[in-house]
Coordinates of C-alpha atoms in Angstrom, one line a residue:
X1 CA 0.0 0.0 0.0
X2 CA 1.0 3.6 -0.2
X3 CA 3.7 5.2 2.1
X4 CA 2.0 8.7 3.9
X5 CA 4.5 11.6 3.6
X6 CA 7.5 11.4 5.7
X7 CA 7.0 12.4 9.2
X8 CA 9.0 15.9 8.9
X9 CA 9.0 17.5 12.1
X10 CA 7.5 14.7 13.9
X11 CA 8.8 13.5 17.2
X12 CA 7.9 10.9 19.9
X13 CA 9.2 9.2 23.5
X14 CA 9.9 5.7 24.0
X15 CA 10.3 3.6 27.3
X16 CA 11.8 0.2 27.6
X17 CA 8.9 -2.2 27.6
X18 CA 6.7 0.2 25.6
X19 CA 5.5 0.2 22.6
X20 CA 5.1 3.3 20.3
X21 CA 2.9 3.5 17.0
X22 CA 4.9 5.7 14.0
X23 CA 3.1 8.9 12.1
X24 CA 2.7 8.0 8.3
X25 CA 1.5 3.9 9.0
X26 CA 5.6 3.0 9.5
X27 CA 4.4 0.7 12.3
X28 CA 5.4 0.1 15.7
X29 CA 8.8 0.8 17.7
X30 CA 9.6 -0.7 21.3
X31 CA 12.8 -1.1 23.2
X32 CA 12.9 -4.6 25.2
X33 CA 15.7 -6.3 27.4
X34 CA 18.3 -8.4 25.6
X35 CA 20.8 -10.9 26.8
X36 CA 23.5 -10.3 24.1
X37 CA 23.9 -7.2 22.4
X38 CA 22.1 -4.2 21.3
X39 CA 22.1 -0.7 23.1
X40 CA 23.8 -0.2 26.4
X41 CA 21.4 0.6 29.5
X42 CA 24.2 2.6 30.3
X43 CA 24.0 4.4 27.2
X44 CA 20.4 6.1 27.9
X45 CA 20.4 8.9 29.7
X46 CA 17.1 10.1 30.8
X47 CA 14.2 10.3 27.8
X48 CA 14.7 8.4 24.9
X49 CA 13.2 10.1 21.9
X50 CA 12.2 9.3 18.4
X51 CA 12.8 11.4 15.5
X52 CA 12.9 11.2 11.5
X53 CA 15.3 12.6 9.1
X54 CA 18.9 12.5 9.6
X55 CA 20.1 14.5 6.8
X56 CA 24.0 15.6 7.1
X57 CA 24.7 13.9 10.5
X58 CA 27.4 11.1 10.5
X59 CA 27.6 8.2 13.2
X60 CA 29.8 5.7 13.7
X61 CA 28.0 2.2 14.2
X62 CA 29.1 -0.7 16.6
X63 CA 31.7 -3.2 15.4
X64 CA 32.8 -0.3 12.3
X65 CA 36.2 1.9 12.1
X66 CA 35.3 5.5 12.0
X67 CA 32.2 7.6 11.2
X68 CA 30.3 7.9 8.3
X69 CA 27.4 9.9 6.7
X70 CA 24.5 8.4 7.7
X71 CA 23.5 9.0 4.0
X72 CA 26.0 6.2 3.0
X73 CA 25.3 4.3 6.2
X74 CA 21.8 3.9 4.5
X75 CA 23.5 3.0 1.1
X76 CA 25.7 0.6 2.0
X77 CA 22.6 -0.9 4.6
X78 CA 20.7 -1.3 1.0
X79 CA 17.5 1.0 2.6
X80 CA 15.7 2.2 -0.6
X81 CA 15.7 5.7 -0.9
X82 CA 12.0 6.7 0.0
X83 CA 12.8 4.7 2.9
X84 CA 15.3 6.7 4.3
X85 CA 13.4 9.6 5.8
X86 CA 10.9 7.0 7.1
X87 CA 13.5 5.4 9.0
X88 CA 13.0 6.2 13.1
X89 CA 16.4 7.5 14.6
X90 CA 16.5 6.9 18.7
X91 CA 18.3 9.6 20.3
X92 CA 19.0 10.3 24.0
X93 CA 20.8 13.4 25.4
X94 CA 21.2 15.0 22.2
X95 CA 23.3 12.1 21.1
X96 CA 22.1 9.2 18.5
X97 CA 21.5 5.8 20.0
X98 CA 20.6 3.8 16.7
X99 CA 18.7 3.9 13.6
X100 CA 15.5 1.0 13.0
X101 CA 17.0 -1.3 10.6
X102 CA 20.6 -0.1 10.1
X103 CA 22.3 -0.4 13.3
X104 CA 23.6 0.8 17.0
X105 CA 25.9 4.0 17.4
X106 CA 29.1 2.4 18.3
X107 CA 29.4 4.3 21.6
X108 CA 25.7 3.3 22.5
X109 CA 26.6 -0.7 21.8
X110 CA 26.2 -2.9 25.0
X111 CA 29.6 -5.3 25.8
X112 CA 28.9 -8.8 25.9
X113 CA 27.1 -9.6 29.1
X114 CA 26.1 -6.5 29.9
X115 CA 22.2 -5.4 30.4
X116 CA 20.9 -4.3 27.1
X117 CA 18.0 -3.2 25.0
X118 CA 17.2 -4.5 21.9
X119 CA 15.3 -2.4 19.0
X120 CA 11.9 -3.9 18.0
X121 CA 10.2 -2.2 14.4
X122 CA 7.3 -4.3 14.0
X123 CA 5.0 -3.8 10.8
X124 CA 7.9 -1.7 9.1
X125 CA 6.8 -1.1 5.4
X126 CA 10.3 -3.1 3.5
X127 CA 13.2 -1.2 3.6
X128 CA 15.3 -3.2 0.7

């Protein structure tokens, strides 16, 4: 079916254990505890929020040598182009987390055996 327009300007909260619906039918978002992996509990400092459109930002993800445009992250990640303003972006403290169905900010990335929250995008529209 038809995407809506992206959600420009749009913005949400998201609490471990809850689950949030996206603006523009993208689907549902929730954070939930994870035994290996994922992002840090550490990492989250106070309100995690959820945002769209990451235009001319770089991150560098978890497990990759330096940072990158998140332009080519999403290139290289295969996300089809009018995907990649749908895609929700977790940030907390000013600083990104993750990005739904590319990866975790390399500084946000839980150590093995450490607690952890996983990413959960249920009823995403296909992103390849």
């Amino acid at each position: 079916s038809p995407l809506g327009p992206p959600p420009t300007g749009w913005s949400g909260s998201l609490e471990p254990g809850q689950e949030v619906e996206l603006p523009s039918g993208l689907g549902w978002l929730s954070l939930e505890g994870a035994a290996d992996g994922g992002i840090a509990c550490s990492a989250v400092s106070g309100q995690i929020s959820v945002r769209f459109g990451a235009s001319g930002q770089s991150l560098r993800l978890s497990g990759r040598q330096g940072a990158h445009s998140i332009r080519n992250l999403f290139q290289e990640a295969g996300v089809v182009p009018w995907m990649r303003p749908r895609l929700p972006i977790l940030v907390s403290a000013g600083r990104t987390l993750a990005i739904a169905g590319v990866g975790v900010a390399g500084w946000a990335a839980a150590p093995p055996g450490s607690e952890a929250l996983s990413l959960r995008w249920r009823a995403s529209p296909p992103l390849r």
